[in-house]
Tab-separated table of C-alpha atoms in Angstrom:
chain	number	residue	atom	x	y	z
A	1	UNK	CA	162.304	-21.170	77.685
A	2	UNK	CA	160.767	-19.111	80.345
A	3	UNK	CA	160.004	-16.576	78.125
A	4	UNK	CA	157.745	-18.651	76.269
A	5	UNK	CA	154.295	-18.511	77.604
A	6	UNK	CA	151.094	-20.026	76.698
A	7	UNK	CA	147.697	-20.151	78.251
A	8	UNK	CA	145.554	-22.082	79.101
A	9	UNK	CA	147.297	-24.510	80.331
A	10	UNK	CA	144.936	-26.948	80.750
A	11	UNK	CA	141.867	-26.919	78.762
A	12	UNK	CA	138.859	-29.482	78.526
A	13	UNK	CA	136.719	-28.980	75.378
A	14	UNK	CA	133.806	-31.723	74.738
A	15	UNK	CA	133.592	-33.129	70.935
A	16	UNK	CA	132.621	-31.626	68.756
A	17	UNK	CA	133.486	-27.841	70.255
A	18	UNK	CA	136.241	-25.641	69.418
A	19	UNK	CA	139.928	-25.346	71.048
A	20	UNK	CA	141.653	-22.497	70.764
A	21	UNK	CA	145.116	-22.224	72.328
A	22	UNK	CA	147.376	-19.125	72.633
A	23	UNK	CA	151.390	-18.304	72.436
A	24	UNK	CA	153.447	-15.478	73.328
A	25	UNK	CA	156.835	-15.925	72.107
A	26	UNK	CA	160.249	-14.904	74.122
A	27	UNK	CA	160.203	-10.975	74.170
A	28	UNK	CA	161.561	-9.232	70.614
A	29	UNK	CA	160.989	-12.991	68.837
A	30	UNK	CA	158.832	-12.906	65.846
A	31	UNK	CA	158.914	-16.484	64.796
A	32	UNK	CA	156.740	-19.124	66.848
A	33	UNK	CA	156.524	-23.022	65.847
A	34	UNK	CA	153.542	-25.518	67.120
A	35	UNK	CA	154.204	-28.760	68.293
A	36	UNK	CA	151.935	-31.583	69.499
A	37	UNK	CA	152.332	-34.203	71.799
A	38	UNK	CA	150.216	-37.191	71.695
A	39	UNK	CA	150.195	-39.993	74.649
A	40	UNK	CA	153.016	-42.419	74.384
A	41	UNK	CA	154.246	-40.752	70.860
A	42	UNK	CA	157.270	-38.337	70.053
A	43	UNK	CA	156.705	-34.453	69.247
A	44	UNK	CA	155.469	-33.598	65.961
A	45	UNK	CA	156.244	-30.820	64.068
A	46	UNK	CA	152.684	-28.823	62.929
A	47	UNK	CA	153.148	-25.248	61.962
A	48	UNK	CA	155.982	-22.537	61.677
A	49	UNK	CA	154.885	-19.120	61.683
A	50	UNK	CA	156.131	-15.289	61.315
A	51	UNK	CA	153.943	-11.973	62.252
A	52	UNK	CA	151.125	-12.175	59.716
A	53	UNK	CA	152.109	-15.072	57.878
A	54	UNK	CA	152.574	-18.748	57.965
A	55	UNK	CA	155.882	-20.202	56.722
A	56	UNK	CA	155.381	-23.825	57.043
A	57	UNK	CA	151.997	-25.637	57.561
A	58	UNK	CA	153.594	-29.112	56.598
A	59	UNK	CA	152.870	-30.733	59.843
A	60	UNK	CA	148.895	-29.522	59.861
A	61	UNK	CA	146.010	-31.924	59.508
A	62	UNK	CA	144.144	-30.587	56.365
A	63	UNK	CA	140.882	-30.061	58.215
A	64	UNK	CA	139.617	-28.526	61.707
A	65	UNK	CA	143.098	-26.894	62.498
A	66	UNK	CA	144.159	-23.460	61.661
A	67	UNK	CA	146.906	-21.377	62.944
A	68	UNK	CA	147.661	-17.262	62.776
A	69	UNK	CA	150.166	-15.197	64.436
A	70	UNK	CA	148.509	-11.373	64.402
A	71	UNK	CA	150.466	-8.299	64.242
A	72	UNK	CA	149.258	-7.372	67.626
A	73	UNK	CA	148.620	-10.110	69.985
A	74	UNK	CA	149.639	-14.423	70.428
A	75	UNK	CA	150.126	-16.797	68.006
A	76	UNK	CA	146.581	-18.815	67.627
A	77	UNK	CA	146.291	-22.795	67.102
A	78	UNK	CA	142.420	-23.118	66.795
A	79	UNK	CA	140.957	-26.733	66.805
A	80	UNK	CA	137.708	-26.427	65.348
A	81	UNK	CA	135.137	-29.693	66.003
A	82	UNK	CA	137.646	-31.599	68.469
A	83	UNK	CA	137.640	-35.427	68.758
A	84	UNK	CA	139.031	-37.635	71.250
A	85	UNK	CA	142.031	-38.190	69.244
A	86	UNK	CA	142.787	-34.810	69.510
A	87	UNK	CA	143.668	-34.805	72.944
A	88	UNK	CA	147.581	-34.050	73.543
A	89	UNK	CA	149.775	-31.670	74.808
A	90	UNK	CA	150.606	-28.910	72.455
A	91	UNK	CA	153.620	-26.994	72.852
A	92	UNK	CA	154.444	-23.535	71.130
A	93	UNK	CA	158.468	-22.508	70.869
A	94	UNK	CA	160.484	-19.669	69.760
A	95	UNK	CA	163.827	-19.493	68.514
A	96	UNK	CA	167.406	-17.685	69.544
A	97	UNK	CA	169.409	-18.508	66.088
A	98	UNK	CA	168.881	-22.534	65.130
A	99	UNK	CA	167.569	-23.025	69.385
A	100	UNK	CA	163.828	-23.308	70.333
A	101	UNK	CA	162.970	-22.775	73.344
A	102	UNK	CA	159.786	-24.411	74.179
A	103	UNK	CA	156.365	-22.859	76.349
A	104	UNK	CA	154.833	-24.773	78.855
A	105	UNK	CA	152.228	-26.386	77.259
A	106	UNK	CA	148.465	-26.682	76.893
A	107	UNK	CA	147.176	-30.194	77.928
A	108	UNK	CA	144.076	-30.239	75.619
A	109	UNK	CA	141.667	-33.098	77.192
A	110	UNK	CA	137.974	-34.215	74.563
A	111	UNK	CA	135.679	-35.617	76.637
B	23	UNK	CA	162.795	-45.940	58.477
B	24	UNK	CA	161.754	-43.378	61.200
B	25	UNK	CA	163.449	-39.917	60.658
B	26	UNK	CA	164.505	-39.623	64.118
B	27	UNK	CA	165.419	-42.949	65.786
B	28	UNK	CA	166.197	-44.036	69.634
B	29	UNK	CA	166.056	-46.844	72.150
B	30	UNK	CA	163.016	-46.017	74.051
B	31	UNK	CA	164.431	-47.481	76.899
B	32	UNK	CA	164.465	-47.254	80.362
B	33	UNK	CA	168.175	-46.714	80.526
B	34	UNK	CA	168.824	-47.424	84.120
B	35	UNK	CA	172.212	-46.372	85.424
B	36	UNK	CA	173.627	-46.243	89.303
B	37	UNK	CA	174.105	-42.762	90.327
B	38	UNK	CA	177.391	-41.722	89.728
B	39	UNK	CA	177.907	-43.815	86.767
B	40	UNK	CA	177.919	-42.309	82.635
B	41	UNK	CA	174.917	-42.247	81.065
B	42	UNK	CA	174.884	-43.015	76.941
B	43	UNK	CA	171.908	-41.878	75.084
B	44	UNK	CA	171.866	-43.033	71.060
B	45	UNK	CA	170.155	-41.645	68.271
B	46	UNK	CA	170.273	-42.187	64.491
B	47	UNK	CA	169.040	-40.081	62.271
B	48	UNK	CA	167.993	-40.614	57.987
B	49	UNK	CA	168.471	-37.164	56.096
B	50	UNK	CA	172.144	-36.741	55.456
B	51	UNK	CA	171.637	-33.005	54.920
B	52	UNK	CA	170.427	-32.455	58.189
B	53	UNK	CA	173.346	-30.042	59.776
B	54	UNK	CA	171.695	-28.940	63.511
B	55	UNK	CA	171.209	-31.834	66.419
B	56	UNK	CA	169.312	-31.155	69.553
B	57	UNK	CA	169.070	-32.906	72.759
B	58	UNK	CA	166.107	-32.314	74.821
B	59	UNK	CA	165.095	-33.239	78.458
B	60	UNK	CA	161.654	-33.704	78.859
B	61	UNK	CA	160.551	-34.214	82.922
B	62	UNK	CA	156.954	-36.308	83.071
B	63	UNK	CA	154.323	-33.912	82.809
B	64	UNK	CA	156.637	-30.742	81.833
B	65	UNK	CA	157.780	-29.203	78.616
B	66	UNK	CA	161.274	-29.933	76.685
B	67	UNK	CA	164.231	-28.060	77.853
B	68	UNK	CA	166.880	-27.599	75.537
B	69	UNK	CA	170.170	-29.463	77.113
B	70	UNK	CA	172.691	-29.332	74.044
B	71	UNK	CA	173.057	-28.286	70.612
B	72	UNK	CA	175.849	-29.827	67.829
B	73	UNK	CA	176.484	-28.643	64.605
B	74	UNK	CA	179.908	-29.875	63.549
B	75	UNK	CA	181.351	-33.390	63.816
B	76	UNK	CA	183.550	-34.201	66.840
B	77	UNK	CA	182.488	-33.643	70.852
B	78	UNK	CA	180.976	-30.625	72.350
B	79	UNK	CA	181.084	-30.415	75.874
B	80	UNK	CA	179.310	-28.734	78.749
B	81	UNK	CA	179.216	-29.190	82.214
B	82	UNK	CA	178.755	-32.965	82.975
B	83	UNK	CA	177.062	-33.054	79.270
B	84	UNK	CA	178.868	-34.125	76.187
B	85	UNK	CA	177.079	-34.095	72.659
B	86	UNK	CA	178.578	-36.440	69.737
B	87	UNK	CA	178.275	-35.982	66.225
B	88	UNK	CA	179.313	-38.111	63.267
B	89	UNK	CA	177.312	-37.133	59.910
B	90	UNK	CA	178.850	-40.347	58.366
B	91	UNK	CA	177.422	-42.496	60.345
B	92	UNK	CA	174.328	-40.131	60.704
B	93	UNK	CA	174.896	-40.528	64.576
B	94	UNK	CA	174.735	-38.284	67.626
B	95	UNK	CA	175.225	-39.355	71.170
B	96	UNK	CA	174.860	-37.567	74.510
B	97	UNK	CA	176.994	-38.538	77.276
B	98	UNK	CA	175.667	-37.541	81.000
B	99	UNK	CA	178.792	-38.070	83.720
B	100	UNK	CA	178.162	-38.547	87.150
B	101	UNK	CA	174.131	-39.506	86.659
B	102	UNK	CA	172.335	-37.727	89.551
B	103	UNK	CA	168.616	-39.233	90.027
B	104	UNK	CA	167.249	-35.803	89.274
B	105	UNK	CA	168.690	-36.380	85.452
B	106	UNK	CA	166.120	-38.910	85.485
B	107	UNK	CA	164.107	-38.121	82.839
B	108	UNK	CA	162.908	-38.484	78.675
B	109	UNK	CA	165.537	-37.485	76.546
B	110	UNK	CA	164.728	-36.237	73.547
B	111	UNK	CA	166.888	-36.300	70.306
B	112	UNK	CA	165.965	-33.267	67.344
B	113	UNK	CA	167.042	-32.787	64.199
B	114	UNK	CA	166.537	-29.987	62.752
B	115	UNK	CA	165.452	-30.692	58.693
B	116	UNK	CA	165.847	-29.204	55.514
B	117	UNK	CA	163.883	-25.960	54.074
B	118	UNK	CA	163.856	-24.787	57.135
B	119	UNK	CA	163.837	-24.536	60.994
B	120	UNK	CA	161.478	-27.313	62.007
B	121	UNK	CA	162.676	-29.894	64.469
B	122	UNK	CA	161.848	-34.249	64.253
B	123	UNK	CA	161.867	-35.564	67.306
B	124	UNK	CA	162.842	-39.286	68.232
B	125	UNK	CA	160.403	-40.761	70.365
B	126	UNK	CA	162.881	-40.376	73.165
B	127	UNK	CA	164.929	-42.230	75.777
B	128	UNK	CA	163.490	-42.664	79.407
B	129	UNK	CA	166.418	-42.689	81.908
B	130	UNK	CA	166.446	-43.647	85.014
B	131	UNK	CA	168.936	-42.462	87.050
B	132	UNK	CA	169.243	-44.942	90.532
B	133	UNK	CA	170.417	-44.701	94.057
């Protein structure tokens, strides 16, 4: 999981501005998969994506989130218009076979 | 029915003493179990992985699987306070790579 990394890693946005939150996966990985945290609740599943494409968006709210993963560059989880409730930890893996391997983190904190 | 379910806890345990974590899970096609530890404040780090039924073992860990019962277990011998900690349970669900999370198991691990 140290190969996993994600910035920033704490990131303050007031409501009704936009989040956006990066991931690099583990060197030669193509695949990354979003995860969020909220206080007191389990880890939810949001998005699954390859280079240039997204394979699963089952876990995304329908509005204000969006996620890429460019040829070049991290994997993007954009929050646009954040509320409160959208303050959590969001966590970005990668996977070696069926194993993810999870980032650090970005603590995302509406005021 | 939850997906993913486990005794929130705390688990409290003298050191030295086994540990037994629970969790139950509701898709009998699931076919890949995870258990995560999750320190307050950090990431999850990927402790075990089970695929068939039976034991796995490794180190002072030992995963349990029984699809018939829908049931996996991790065993922690020996408890050392610095395996206090959330344990996470994931199961990894149909069409494809995403993990659900249980809500997790807070043990605490005492001198």
């Amino acid at each position: 999981n140290a190969g996993v990394m994600q910035n920033p890693r704490h990131l303050v946005r007031r409501r009704g501005q936009e989040a956006r939150l990066r991931c690099s996966p583990m060197k030669g990985h193509s695949h990354v998969y979003w995860y969020r945290q909220l206080p007191e609740e389990g880890l939810k599943f949001m998005v699954y994506l390859q280079k240039e494409n997204i394979i699963d968006e089952s876990g995304m709210p329908k509005e204000r989130f969006s996620a890429e993963f460019p040829k070049e560059g991290p994997s993007i989880l954009r929050i646009q218009q954040v509320v409160r409730g959208d303050s959590a930890a969001y966590f970005c893996a990668s996977a070696t076979g069926n194993e993810q391997y999870f980032g650090p983190g970005t603590r995302l904190t509406v005021t | 029915q939850k997906e993913v379910e486990q005794n929130s806890g705390p688990l409290s345990v003298p050191e030295g003493a086994i540990a037994s974590l629970n969790c139950t899970y509701s898709d009998r096609v699931s076919q890949s179990f995870f258990w995560y530890r999750q320190y307050s404040g950090k990431s999850p780090e990927l402790i075990m992985s089970i695929y068939s039924n039976g034991d796995k073992e490794d180190g002072r860990f030992t995963a349990q699987l029984n699809k018939a019962s829908q049931y996996v277990s991790l065993l922690i011998r020996d408890s050392q306070p610095s395996d206090s900690a959330t344990y996470l349970c994931a199961v990894e669900t149909r069409g494809g790579n995403k993990l659900t999370f249980g809500t997790g198991t807070q043990l605490k691990v005492e001198l």
